[in-house]
Coordinates of C-alpha atoms and ligand atoms in Angstrom, one line a residue:
X1 CA 22.1 -22.9 -35.7
X2 CA 22.1 -26.5 -34.1
X3 CA 19.7 -26.8 -31.1
X4 CA 20.9 -27.1 -27.6
X5 CA 20.5 -30.5 -26.0
X6 CA 17.4 -29.6 -24.1
X7 CA 15.7 -28.2 -27.1
X8 CA 16.5 -31.1 -29.0
X9 CA 14.8 -33.4 -26.5
X10 CA 11.9 -31.1 -26.4
X11 CA 11.5 -30.8 -30.3
X12 CA 9.3 -33.9 -30.7
X13 CA 6.8 -32.5 -28.3
X14 CA 6.7 -28.9 -30.0
X15 CA 5.1 -27.7 -32.8
X16 CA 7.5 -25.6 -35.3
X17 CA 6.1 -22.2 -34.0
X18 CA 6.5 -23.2 -30.3
X19 CA 10.0 -24.5 -31.0
X20 CA 10.7 -21.3 -32.3
X21 CA 9.1 -19.4 -29.3
X22 CA 11.5 -21.3 -27.1
X23 CA 14.6 -21.1 -29.4
X24 CA 14.1 -17.0 -29.1
X25 CA 14.9 -17.3 -25.5
X26 CA 18.5 -17.5 -25.4
X27 CA 18.8 -19.0 -22.0
X28 CA 19.6 -23.0 -21.8
X29 CA 18.6 -22.8 -18.1
X30 CA 14.9 -22.2 -19.3
X31 CA 15.2 -24.9 -21.9
X32 CA 16.7 -27.3 -19.2
X33 CA 13.7 -26.8 -16.7
X34 CA 11.1 -27.2 -19.3
X35 CA 13.0 -30.5 -20.9
X36 CA 13.5 -31.8 -17.1
X37 CA 9.7 -31.3 -16.4
X38 CA 8.6 -32.8 -19.5
X39 CA 10.9 -35.6 -18.9
X40 CA 9.7 -36.2 -15.3
X41 CA 5.9 -35.8 -16.1
X42 CA 5.9 -37.4 -19.6
X43 CA 3.6 -34.6 -21.3
X44 CA 2.4 -35.6 -24.7
X45 CA 2.6 -32.2 -26.1
X46 CA 4.0 -28.9 -25.1
X47 CA 2.3 -25.7 -25.7
X48 CA 4.5 -22.4 -25.1
X49 CA 2.5 -19.3 -24.5
X50 CA 4.2 -16.2 -25.7
X51 CA 1.5 -14.0 -24.3
X52 CA 0.5 -13.0 -27.9
X53 CA -3.3 -12.3 -28.1
X54 CA -3.6 -15.5 -30.0
X55 CA -1.8 -17.8 -27.5
X56 CA -3.7 -16.2 -24.7
X57 CA -7.2 -16.8 -26.4
X58 CA -5.9 -20.4 -27.0
X59 CA -5.2 -20.9 -23.2
X60 CA -8.6 -19.6 -22.1
X61 CA -10.4 -21.5 -25.0
X62 CA -8.6 -24.7 -23.8
X63 CA -9.6 -24.2 -20.3
X64 CA -13.4 -24.4 -21.5
X65 CA -12.8 -27.1 -23.9
X66 CA -11.1 -29.2 -21.0
X67 CA -14.2 -28.2 -18.8
X68 CA -11.6 -27.1 -16.3
X69 CA -13.8 -23.9 -16.6
X70 CA -17.3 -24.0 -17.6
X71 CA -18.9 -21.5 -19.9
X72 CA -22.3 -21.8 -18.3
X73 CA -22.5 -18.2 -17.1
X74 CA -24.5 -15.8 -19.2
X75 CA -22.4 -12.7 -19.1
X76 CA -19.7 -12.6 -21.8
X77 CA -16.3 -13.2 -20.5
X78 CA -17.5 -15.0 -17.3
X79 CA -16.6 -18.6 -16.5
X80 CA -16.5 -20.7 -13.6
X81 CA -14.3 -23.3 -12.0
X82 CA -14.8 -25.9 -9.2
X83 CA -12.3 -27.2 -7.0
X84 CA -12.6 -30.5 -5.0
X85 CA -14.3 -30.7 -1.8
X86 CA -11.2 -31.0 0.1
X87 CA -9.4 -28.6 -2.1
X88 CA -11.1 -25.4 -1.2
X89 CA -8.2 -23.4 0.5
X90 CA -4.5 -23.2 1.0
X91 CA -3.4 -26.5 2.5
X92 CA -0.9 -25.6 5.4
X93 CA -0.5 -29.2 6.3
X94 CA 0.8 -30.4 2.8
X95 CA 2.8 -27.2 2.0
X96 CA 6.4 -27.8 3.0
X97 CA 9.5 -25.7 2.6
X98 CA 12.4 -28.0 1.7
X99 CA 15.7 -27.3 3.4
X100 CA 19.0 -29.0 3.5
X101 CA 19.5 -31.3 6.4
X102 CA 20.4 -29.8 9.7
X103 CA 18.9 -26.5 9.0
X104 CA 16.0 -24.9 11.1
X105 CA 14.4 -21.8 9.7
X106 CA 11.6 -21.4 12.2
X107 CA 9.1 -23.5 14.3
X108 CA 6.3 -21.9 12.6
X109 CA 7.1 -23.0 9.2
X110 CA 6.4 -26.4 7.9
X111 CA 9.7 -27.7 6.7
X112 CA 11.2 -31.1 5.9
X113 CA 14.4 -32.5 4.6
X114 CA 15.1 -31.4 1.0
X115 CA 16.6 -34.7 -0.3
X116 CA 13.6 -36.5 1.2
X117 CA 11.1 -34.0 -0.2
X118 CA 12.4 -34.0 -3.4
X119 CA 12.5 -37.7 -3.8
X120 CA 8.8 -38.1 -2.5
X121 CA 7.5 -35.3 -4.8
X122 CA 9.2 -36.1 -7.9
X123 CA 8.4 -39.7 -7.5
X124 CA 4.7 -38.9 -7.2
X125 CA 4.9 -36.5 -10.1
X126 CA 6.5 -39.1 -12.7
X127 CA 4.2 -39.6 -15.6
X128 CA 1.5 -37.4 -14.2
X129 CA 1.1 -35.7 -17.5
X130 CA 0.7 -38.7 -19.7
X131 CA -1.7 -37.9 -22.6
X132 CA -2.0 -34.2 -21.5
X133 CA -0.5 -31.0 -22.9
X134 CA 2.0 -29.3 -20.6
X135 CA 1.6 -25.3 -20.7
X136 CA 4.7 -23.2 -20.3
X137 CA 4.1 -19.7 -19.0
X138 CA 6.3 -16.7 -18.5
X139 CA 5.7 -14.3 -15.8
X140 CA 7.1 -11.0 -14.6
X141 CA 6.6 -10.4 -11.0
X142 CA 6.4 -6.7 -10.4
X143 CA 6.6 -4.3 -13.5
X144 CA 8.9 -5.4 -16.0
X145 CA 12.4 -3.7 -16.4
X146 CA 12.5 -2.5 -13.0
X147 CA 14.8 -2.9 -9.9
X148 CA 11.7 -4.8 -8.6
X149 CA 11.3 -7.3 -11.3
X150 CA 11.5 -11.1 -10.6
X151 CA 11.0 -13.2 -13.7
X152 CA 9.0 -16.8 -13.3
X153 CA 8.4 -19.6 -15.3
X154 CA 5.7 -22.1 -14.8
X155 CA 5.1 -25.7 -16.5
X156 CA 1.6 -26.9 -15.6
X157 CA -1.1 -29.2 -17.1
X158 CA -3.7 -27.1 -16.1
X159 CA -5.5 -24.7 -18.6
X160 CA -7.5 -23.2 -15.6
X161 CA -4.1 -22.4 -13.9
X162 CA -2.4 -21.0 -17.0
X163 CA -5.6 -18.8 -17.8
X164 CA -5.6 -17.5 -14.0
X165 CA -2.1 -16.5 -14.6
X166 CA -3.1 -14.4 -17.3
X167 CA -5.4 -12.4 -15.2
X168 CA -3.5 -12.3 -12.2
X169 CA 0.1 -11.6 -13.4
X170 CA 2.2 -9.5 -16.1
X171 CA 3.1 -11.2 -19.0
X172 CA 6.9 -12.2 -18.9
X173 CA 7.6 -14.0 -22.4
X174 CA 9.2 -10.6 -23.9
X175 CA 11.1 -10.3 -20.7
X176 CA 12.8 -13.8 -20.9
X177 CA 13.6 -13.0 -24.4
X178 CA 15.4 -9.7 -23.5
X179 CA 16.8 -11.3 -20.4
X180 CA 19.0 -13.8 -22.4
X181 CA 21.1 -16.2 -20.3
X182 CA 20.6 -16.0 -16.4
X183 CA 19.5 -18.4 -13.9
X184 CA 17.8 -16.1 -11.3
X185 CA 14.3 -16.9 -12.2
X186 CA 11.6 -18.7 -10.1
X187 CA 10.4 -22.2 -11.5
X188 CA 7.1 -23.9 -10.8
X189 CA 6.1 -27.4 -11.8
X190 CA 2.5 -28.0 -11.3
X191 CA 0.2 -31.0 -12.2
X192 CA -3.4 -31.3 -11.2
X193 CA -2.8 -35.1 -10.9
X194 CA -5.4 -37.6 -11.6
X195 CA -8.9 -36.0 -12.4
X196 CA -12.3 -37.0 -11.9
X197 CA -15.0 -36.8 -14.6
X198 CA -15.7 -33.3 -13.0
X199 CA -12.2 -32.5 -14.1
X200 CA -11.2 -32.1 -10.3
X201 CA -8.0 -33.3 -8.7
X202 CA -9.1 -37.0 -7.7
X203 CA -6.4 -37.6 -5.0
X204 CA -6.3 -35.0 -2.6
X205 CA -4.8 -37.3 0.1
X206 CA -1.7 -37.3 -2.1
X207 CA -1.6 -33.3 -2.1
X208 CA 1.7 -32.1 -2.1
X209 CA 3.1 -28.7 -2.3
X210 CA 6.8 -28.3 -2.0
X211 CA 9.1 -25.2 -2.2
X212 CA 12.7 -26.0 -2.9
X213 CA 14.5 -23.1 -1.5
X214 CA 18.0 -24.1 -3.0
X215 CA 16.7 -24.2 -6.5
X216 CA 14.0 -21.7 -6.5
X217 CA 11.4 -24.3 -7.6
X218 CA 8.0 -24.9 -6.5
X219 CA 6.3 -28.4 -7.1
X220 CA 2.7 -28.5 -6.6
X221 CA 0.7 -31.7 -7.4
X222 CA -2.9 -33.0 -6.8
X223 CA -4.6 -29.9 -6.3
X224 CA -6.0 -26.9 -8.3
X225 CA -6.9 -24.4 -5.8
X226 CA -5.2 -21.3 -6.9
X227 CA -3.5 -20.6 -3.7
X228 CA -1.8 -24.0 -4.1
X229 CA -1.5 -24.3 -7.8
X230 CA -0.5 -20.7 -9.2
X231 CA 3.1 -21.0 -8.1
X232 CA 3.5 -17.2 -8.2
X233 CA 1.2 -16.5 -5.5
X234 CA 2.1 -17.5 -2.1
X235 CA 4.5 -20.1 -3.0
X236 CA 6.9 -17.7 -4.8
X237 CA 6.2 -15.4 -2.0
X238 CA 8.1 -17.5 0.3
X239 CA 11.2 -17.7 -2.1
X240 CA 10.8 -13.9 -2.5
X241 CA 11.0 -13.3 1.3
X242 CA 14.3 -15.1 1.2
X243 CA 15.7 -13.3 -1.6
X244 CA 14.6 -10.1 0.2
X245 CA 16.4 -10.8 3.2
X246 CA 19.6 -11.6 1.3
X247 CA 19.3 -8.4 -0.8
X248 CA 17.9 -6.0 2.0
X249 CA 14.4 -5.2 0.9
X250 CA 11.1 -6.3 2.0
X251 CA 8.5 -8.9 0.5
X252 CA 5.3 -8.4 2.4
X253 CA 1.7 -9.9 2.3
X254 CA 0.3 -6.3 1.8
X255 CA -2.4 -4.4 0.0
X256 CA -1.3 -1.2 -1.9
X257 CA -3.7 1.8 -2.4
X258 CA -3.8 5.5 -2.9
X259 CA -5.9 7.5 -0.7
X260 CA -7.2 11.2 -1.4
X261 CA -6.7 14.0 1.0
X262 CA -7.6 17.5 0.7
X263 CA -7.2 19.2 -2.7
X264 CA -6.9 15.9 -4.5
X265 CA -3.5 15.0 -2.8
X266 CA -2.9 11.3 -2.9
X267 CA -1.2 9.4 -0.5
X268 CA 0.0 5.6 -0.9
X269 CA -0.5 3.2 1.7
X270 CA 0.6 -0.5 2.4
X271 CA -1.4 -2.7 4.5
X272 CA -0.8 -6.2 6.0
X273 CA -3.9 -8.2 7.1
X274 CA -4.0 -12.0 7.4
X275 CA -6.2 -13.8 4.9
X276 CA -9.8 -12.9 5.3
X277 CA -9.4 -9.8 7.6
X278 CA -10.6 -7.2 5.1
X279 CA -7.4 -6.7 2.9
X280 CA -9.1 -6.6 -0.3
X281 CA -12.1 -4.5 0.8
X282 CA -9.7 -1.9 2.2
X283 CA -8.0 -1.9 -1.1
X284 CA -11.1 -1.3 -3.0
X285 CA -12.6 1.4 -1.1
X286 CA -14.6 3.5 -3.6
X287 CA -13.3 7.1 -4.2
X288 CA -9.7 5.8 -3.6
X289 CA -7.3 4.0 -5.9
X290 CA -6.0 0.3 -5.9
X291 CA -2.7 -0.9 -6.7
X292 CA -3.0 -4.4 -5.3
X293 CA -4.6 -6.3 -2.8
X294 CA -2.1 -9.2 -1.9
X295 CA 1.7 -9.1 -2.3
X296 CA 4.0 -6.0 -2.2
X297 CA 7.9 -5.7 -2.8
X298 CA 9.1 -2.8 -1.2
X299 CA 12.5 -1.2 -1.4
X300 CA 14.7 1.6 0.1
X301 CA 15.4 3.8 -3.3
X302 CA 17.3 6.8 -2.4
X303 CA 16.2 6.5 1.3
X304 CA 12.8 6.7 0.4
X305 CA 10.2 3.5 0.9
X306 CA 8.8 2.6 -2.7
X307 CA 6.6 -0.2 -3.3
X308 CA 5.3 -2.1 -6.3
X309 CA 2.3 -4.7 -6.6
X310 CA 4.0 -8.1 -7.6
X311 CA 0.7 -9.0 -9.3
X312 CA -1.6 -7.4 -11.8
X313 CA -4.8 -9.0 -10.9
X314 CA -7.0 -10.1 -7.8
X315 CA -7.7 -13.5 -6.6
X316 CA -10.3 -12.3 -4.2
X317 CA -12.7 -13.7 -1.8
X318 CA -16.5 -13.2 -3.0
X319 CA -18.2 -13.9 0.2
X320 CA -20.0 -10.7 1.5
X321 CA -19.2 -8.9 -1.9
X322 CA -22.6 -6.9 -1.9
X323 CA -23.7 -3.6 -3.5
X324 CA -23.3 -1.9 -0.3
X325 CA -20.1 -2.8 1.1
X326 CA -18.0 -3.5 -2.0
X327 CA -19.8 -1.4 -4.6
X328 CA -16.8 -1.2 -7.1
X329 CA -16.1 -5.1 -7.4
X330 CA -19.8 -5.8 -7.2
X331 CA -20.1 -4.1 -10.4
X332 CA -17.4 -5.6 -12.2
X333 CA -18.6 -9.0 -11.1
X334 CA -22.2 -8.5 -12.2
X335 CA -21.0 -7.0 -15.7
X336 CA -19.4 -8.5 -18.9
X337 CA -15.7 -8.7 -18.7
X338 CA -13.0 -11.6 -18.2
X339 CA -13.8 -13.3 -14.8
X340 CA -13.0 -16.8 -13.5
X341 CA -15.4 -17.5 -10.7
X342 CA -14.3 -20.5 -8.3
X343 CA -16.6 -22.4 -5.9
X344 CA -19.9 -20.2 -6.2
X345 CA -23.3 -21.6 -6.9
X346 CA -24.5 -21.6 -10.6
X347 CA -28.2 -21.5 -11.4
X348 CA -29.5 -20.4 -14.9
X349 CA -26.4 -18.8 -15.9
X350 CA -25.9 -16.7 -12.9
X351 CA -23.2 -17.0 -10.2
X352 CA -24.4 -16.8 -6.5
X353 CA -22.5 -16.5 -3.4
X354 CA -22.7 -16.2 0.3
X355 CA -23.7 -12.6 1.7
X356 CA -24.1 -11.1 -1.8
X357 CA -27.3 -9.1 -0.7
X358 CA -29.8 -10.9 -2.4
X359 CA -31.5 -14.3 -2.3
X360 CA -29.5 -17.4 -3.2
X361 CA -31.3 -20.2 -5.0
X362 CA -32.0 -23.5 -3.1
X363 CA -30.7 -25.5 -5.8
X364 CA -28.0 -25.3 -8.7
X365 CA -24.6 -26.4 -9.5
X366 CA -21.7 -25.8 -7.1
X367 CA -18.4 -27.7 -6.2
X368 CA -20.2 -30.9 -5.1
X369 CA -21.8 -31.2 -8.3
X370 CA -25.6 -31.0 -8.5
X371 CA -26.6 -29.3 -5.2
X372 CA -29.8 -28.7 -3.4
X373 CA -30.4 -27.3 0.0
X374 CA -29.8 -29.8 3.0
X375 CA -27.3 -31.7 0.7
X376 CA -24.6 -33.4 2.8
X377 CA -20.7 -33.8 2.0
X378 CA -18.2 -36.6 2.4
X379 CA -18.0 -35.6 5.9
X380 CA -21.7 -35.6 7.0
X381 CA -21.9 -31.9 7.1
X382 CA -24.3 -29.9 5.2
X383 CA -22.7 -28.4 2.0
X384 CA -23.3 -24.6 1.7
X385 CA -24.4 -23.3 -1.7
X386 CA -21.2 -21.6 -2.2
X387 CA -18.0 -22.2 -0.2
X388 CA -16.9 -19.4 2.1
X389 CA -13.7 -19.2 0.3
X390 CA -15.4 -18.9 -3.2
X391 CA -13.3 -16.7 -5.2
X392 CA -13.0 -14.5 -8.3
X393 CA -10.0 -13.9 -10.4
X394 CA -10.0 -10.5 -12.5
X395 CA -7.2 -8.1 -13.8
X396 CA -6.8 -4.8 -11.8
X397 CA -7.4 -2.9 -14.9
X398 CA -10.8 -4.1 -14.8
X399 CA -11.5 -1.8 -11.9
X400 CA -12.5 1.6 -12.6
X401 CA -10.3 3.1 -9.7
X402 CA -7.3 1.2 -10.7
X403 CA -4.2 3.5 -9.9
X404 CA -2.4 4.7 -12.9
X405 CA 0.9 4.0 -11.2
X406 CA 0.3 0.4 -11.4
X407 CA 3.0 -0.4 -13.8
X408 CA 5.5 2.3 -12.8
X409 CA 8.9 0.7 -12.9
X410 CA 9.9 2.7 -9.8
X411 CA 6.9 1.9 -7.7
X412 CA 5.1 4.6 -5.4
X413 CA 6.3 6.5 -2.3
X414 CA 4.8 5.0 0.8
X415 CA 3.2 7.6 3.3
X416 CA 2.0 4.9 5.6
X417 CA 1.8 1.3 6.6
X418 CA -1.1 -0.6 8.4
X419 CA -1.2 -3.6 10.2
X420 CA -4.6 -5.2 10.7
X421 CA -5.6 -8.3 12.7
X422 CA -8.7 -10.0 13.9
X423 CA -8.8 -9.0 17.4
X424 CA -12.1 -9.1 19.2
X425 CA -10.9 -8.0 22.6
X426 CA -7.9 -5.5 22.9
X427 CA -6.8 -3.0 20.2
X428 CA -8.9 0.0 19.3
X429 CA -10.2 0.5 15.7
X430 CA -7.4 2.6 14.7
X431 CA -4.1 4.1 16.3
X432 CA -0.9 5.6 15.2
X433 CA 2.5 4.3 16.5
X434 CA 4.8 6.3 18.6
X435 CA 7.5 5.6 16.0
X436 CA 8.7 3.1 13.4
X437 CA 10.1 0.7 15.9
X438 CA 7.0 0.7 18.0
X439 CA 4.6 0.0 15.1
X440 CA 6.8 -2.7 13.9
X441 CA 6.7 -4.4 17.2
X442 CA 3.4 -3.5 18.8
X443 CA 1.3 -3.7 15.7
X444 CA 3.4 -5.8 12.9
X445 CA 5.1 -8.4 15.0
X446 CA 2.2 -8.6 17.8
X447 CA -0.4 -9.1 15.0
X448 CA -3.2 -11.6 16.2
X449 CA -5.9 -13.2 14.3
X450 CA -8.0 -16.4 14.1
X451 CA -7.9 -19.0 11.6
X452 CA -10.3 -18.6 8.9
X453 CA -11.7 -20.3 5.9
X454 CA -8.9 -19.3 3.5
X455 CA -6.9 -22.2 5.2
X456 CA -8.0 -25.9 5.5
X457 CA -8.9 -26.8 9.0
X458 CA -10.7 -25.5 12.0
X459 CA -11.8 -21.8 12.0
X460 CA -11.6 -19.4 14.8
X461 CA -8.6 -20.6 16.6
X462 CA -6.6 -17.5 18.1
X463 CA -3.0 -17.2 16.9
X464 CA -0.2 -14.8 16.3
X465 CA 0.2 -13.9 12.5
X466 CA 3.5 -11.9 12.5
X467 CA 3.1 -9.0 9.9
X468 CA 0.5 -11.3 8.3
X469 CA 3.2 -13.7 7.0
X470 CA 3.2 -16.4 9.4
X471 CA 2.1 -19.0 6.7
X472 CA 5.0 -17.8 4.4
X473 CA 8.0 -16.9 6.6
X474 CA 11.0 -18.7 5.1
X475 CA 13.8 -17.1 7.1
X476 CA 14.3 -17.1 10.8
X477 CA 11.2 -15.0 12.5
X478 CA 13.5 -12.9 14.6
X479 CA 15.6 -11.9 11.5
X480 CA 12.4 -10.7 9.9
X481 CA 11.6 -8.7 12.8
X482 CA 15.1 -7.2 12.7
X483 CA 14.9 -6.6 9.1
X484 CA 11.7 -4.7 9.4
X485 CA 13.4 -2.5 12.2
X486 CA 16.5 -1.9 10.2
X487 CA 14.5 -1.0 6.9
X488 CA 12.9 2.0 8.5
X489 CA 15.8 3.3 10.4
X490 CA 17.7 3.9 7.2
X491 CA 14.8 6.0 5.7
X492 CA 15.1 9.7 5.5
X493 CA 11.3 9.8 6.5
X494 CA 9.8 6.3 7.4
X495 CA 6.3 5.5 6.6
X496 CA 4.1 6.3 9.4
X497 CA 3.0 3.1 11.0
X498 CA -0.7 2.3 12.0
X499 CA -2.7 -0.5 13.5
X500 CA -6.3 -1.1 12.7
X501 CA -8.6 -3.7 13.9
X502 CA -11.9 -4.0 12.1
X503 CA -13.1 -6.8 14.5
X504 CA -13.3 -5.3 18.0
X505 CA -16.4 -6.5 20.0
X506 CA -18.6 -5.1 22.7
X507 CA -17.6 -6.9 26.1
X508 CA -21.3 -7.0 27.2
X509 CA -22.9 -8.7 24.3
X510 CA -20.3 -9.6 21.9
X511 CA -21.5 -7.6 18.9
X512 CA -19.1 -6.0 16.5
X513 CA -18.5 -2.5 17.5
X514 CA -17.9 -1.0 13.8
X515 CA -19.7 -1.6 10.5
X516 CA -17.4 -2.6 7.5
X517 CA -17.8 0.8 6.0
X518 CA -16.0 2.5 9.0
X519 CA -12.8 1.6 7.7
X520 CA -13.0 4.3 5.2
X521 CA -13.1 7.0 7.8
X522 CA -9.9 5.4 9.6
X523 CA -8.1 5.4 6.4
X524 CA -8.9 9.1 5.9
X525 CA -7.8 10.0 9.3
X526 CA -4.5 8.1 8.8
X527 CA -3.9 10.1 5.5
X528 CA -4.3 13.4 7.4
X529 CA -2.1 12.0 10.1
X530 CA 0.7 11.1 7.6
X531 CA 0.5 14.9 6.7
X532 CA 0.2 16.1 10.3
X533 CA -3.0 17.8 9.8
X534 CA -5.1 16.6 12.7
X535 CA -4.3 16.1 16.4
X536 CA -4.4 12.9 18.2
X537 CA -4.8 11.7 21.9
X538 CA -1.9 9.7 23.3
X539 CA -3.1 6.5 24.9
X540 CA -0.9 3.8 26.1
X541 CA -0.8 1.8 22.9
X542 CA -0.6 4.6 20.6
X543 CA -2.0 7.8 19.4
X544 CA -5.9 7.7 18.5
X545 CA -8.2 10.1 16.6
X546 CA -10.1 12.9 18.6
X547 CA -13.7 12.7 18.6
X548 CA -14.5 16.0 16.5
X549 CA -12.2 14.8 13.7
X550 CA -14.0 11.3 13.4
X551 CA -17.3 13.1 13.6
X552 CA -16.5 15.3 10.8
X553 CA -15.0 12.5 8.7
X554 CA -18.0 10.2 9.5
X555 CA -20.2 12.9 7.9
X556 CA -17.9 13.7 5.0
X557 CA -17.0 10.1 4.0
X558 CA -20.1 8.1 5.0
X559 CA -22.6 10.8 5.6
X560 CA -23.3 9.4 9.0
X561 CA -23.8 11.0 12.4
X562 CA -21.0 9.6 14.8
X563 CA -22.0 9.8 18.5
X564 CA -19.7 10.4 21.2
X565 CA -21.1 7.2 22.9
X566 CA -20.0 5.2 19.8
X567 CA -16.6 6.8 19.9
X568 CA -16.1 6.2 23.6
X569 CA -17.0 2.7 23.3
X570 CA -14.7 1.8 20.4
X571 CA -11.7 4.0 21.6
X572 CA -11.7 2.8 25.6
X573 CA -8.5 1.5 26.3
X574 CA -8.9 -1.9 27.9
X575 CA -6.2 -2.5 30.2
X576 CA -6.7 -6.1 31.0
X577 CA -7.2 -7.2 27.6
X578 CA -4.1 -5.3 26.3
X579 CA -2.0 -6.7 29.2
X580 CA -3.1 -10.4 28.3
X581 CA -2.2 -9.6 24.7
X582 CA 1.2 -8.8 25.6
X583 CA 1.7 -11.7 27.6
X584 CA 0.4 -13.9 24.6
X585 CA 2.8 -12.3 22.4
X586 CA 5.9 -12.5 24.7
X587 CA 5.3 -16.1 25.3
X588 CA 4.7 -16.9 21.8
X589 CA 8.1 -15.1 20.9
X590 CA 10.0 -16.7 23.8
X591 CA 8.7 -20.1 23.1
X592 CA 9.0 -20.1 19.4
X593 CA 11.4 -17.5 18.0
X594 CA 14.9 -18.1 19.6
X595 CA 16.3 -15.2 17.6
X596 CA 13.8 -12.4 18.7
X597 CA 15.7 -9.0 18.8
X598 CA 16.0 -8.0 22.4
X599 CA 14.5 -4.5 21.7
X600 CA 11.1 -6.5 20.9
X601 CA 10.9 -7.2 24.3
X602 CA 11.9 -3.9 25.5
X603 CA 9.0 -2.2 23.4
X604 CA 6.7 -4.8 24.6
X605 CA 7.8 -4.0 28.4
X606 CA 7.4 -0.3 28.0
X607 CA 3.9 -0.8 26.5
X608 CA 2.8 -2.9 29.4
X609 CA 4.4 -0.2 31.7
X610 CA 2.2 2.6 30.3
X611 CA -0.9 0.4 30.6
X612 CA 0.0 -0.4 34.3
X613 CA 0.4 3.1 35.1
X614 CA -2.8 4.1 33.5
X615 CA -4.5 1.5 35.3
X616 CA -3.3 2.8 38.6
X617 CA -4.7 6.1 37.8
X618 CA -7.9 5.5 35.9
X619 CA -9.0 1.9 36.5
X620 CA -9.3 -1.3 33.9
X621 CA -11.4 0.5 31.2
X622 CA -10.3 4.0 30.4
X623 CA -12.2 6.2 28.1
X624 CA -10.6 8.5 25.6
X625 CA -11.1 11.9 27.4
X626 CA -9.2 10.9 30.4
X627 CA -6.1 11.0 28.2
X628 CA -6.9 14.4 26.7
X629 CA -5.3 17.6 27.7
Ligands
LIG1 C1 -4.8 -15.7 1.0 O1 -5.4 -16.6 1.6 O2 -3.9 -15.0 1.6 C2 -5.0 -15.2 -0.4 C3 -5.5 -16.3 -1.3 O3 -4.6 -14.4 -0.9 S1 -4.4 -17.5 -1.5 O4 -3.9 -17.6 -3.0 O5 -5.1 -18.8 -1.4 O6 -3.1 -17.4 -0.9
LIG2 MN1 -3.3 -13.4 0.8

């Protein structure tokens, strides 16, 4: 059979086997994207990864051969990758959503004119792969052959990126072969750009991460940090949010986990937390099961909310992973198995990171090269031994509590949804909403956090992070709130919505009121609430646990004696702080979100009213027993 013109153009750069692999995909749209990518970037050769064991091993071998990953770690399967000093997190500034002229999506979204953006990024990427191999990878987002599945295709010149995708995503070559001629797949073109001798992107000032919302295409250039370069993570997520909006389902920045109740009952939860707010450590609680730690697709199937993990691996923050707080992942990270560490410190074949619970050497190799205590960076500040946003990439299957339903094409039924921010002042550690709408508005849309090390820029700046997707929202924000409200209304039994807050501080001394382990108790309480098996106390912002139930759960789950004094401090309603929170949320939506559904203000008004009435009766700080009986 004669080759189509795209395959014909690609043929000189492909081995006969690779040409065969591409020809087996009966979809000229696929060939066209690869041919145009190759034409623009001028790769010398093209490698097509068919996901066979041999191809996958080749990708891994090349990542090491090119020194993008170093095999200097002693444990079998472990490698380390370093990103440049200015490439240690997602780059909000240089990540832009390309939209046709005249369209404004949301003030919160960094958007630019599509034509201008395309001309700029394509101009920059011209000839960027000269002398290099372009790797082609096929991915299935969500379990294959399911109503949730979205297929993706990435062309990259980074073996590290291609290798990461192996650990983080389900393979999709076979799916593309089966799918035949269709155009509804996501496309990613990535190049690390010019590299230093250390194999690190050399021109961070020319970093560009552009998402073309009309062509379902992502361009990523002059960056290697996986959150910017692995297109199927947060970049494809923006495209998925838009697709979900059109098709009536939800794409969310959420963990998925199974929580055990009495008699081995398992209840599935989804949880939205902004980056670095405890999402991964919640998903990994020992004794429970994990399905995912980052992105979930949720659909209404026969009036039931069902969810899948888009990914099949974890790109997790390694800081503070220690044997006490995160025993499961600590065990994985300190045993043989396929893991890519990034931006840790390496000394004598061992990786080290901040908060690992043991001493860190005073010298070694890190993202700044040879490192020693006191070494200063380009900005004159001291370079830490490991970056705060140092990470690990590992397949979920490596975890002993990986949930058996991970690849169920029908997903799992959600019993509960939690929203967790970084709120040092107002919200109690755990509360249940009065109903779906109240939860979506008072916990989800009102989610507040502070900027963290997961994005470049200043840390600790307070901000609204609507449903934890503020960085990724690609539709008008009010529309997103409306979609969520409507989604739950159509269900026979909507998941119960909870608000959690791991970061509440004592007013008098600014100390955190909870330890990281306490979240395990909160989730066990939520599990019981989903089944109506414990009572609760109604306070102005939601239903909170009763002391006796928490006391029992603290003993059962953590073997800790939980005191009434601790309970009173943690679950006191702080009226002034809660009123101030409502003020901030209202102002943010009034000023930034022209399409906010009116009922949002109604629900916030009622919350304010409940708080004022309680204040008139009991004062500013109201301990839980005042609301009992
Ligand atoms: C996050 O920052 O929310 C992450 C990591 O999950 S990244 O891939 O950078 O998005
Ligand atoms: Mn995330």
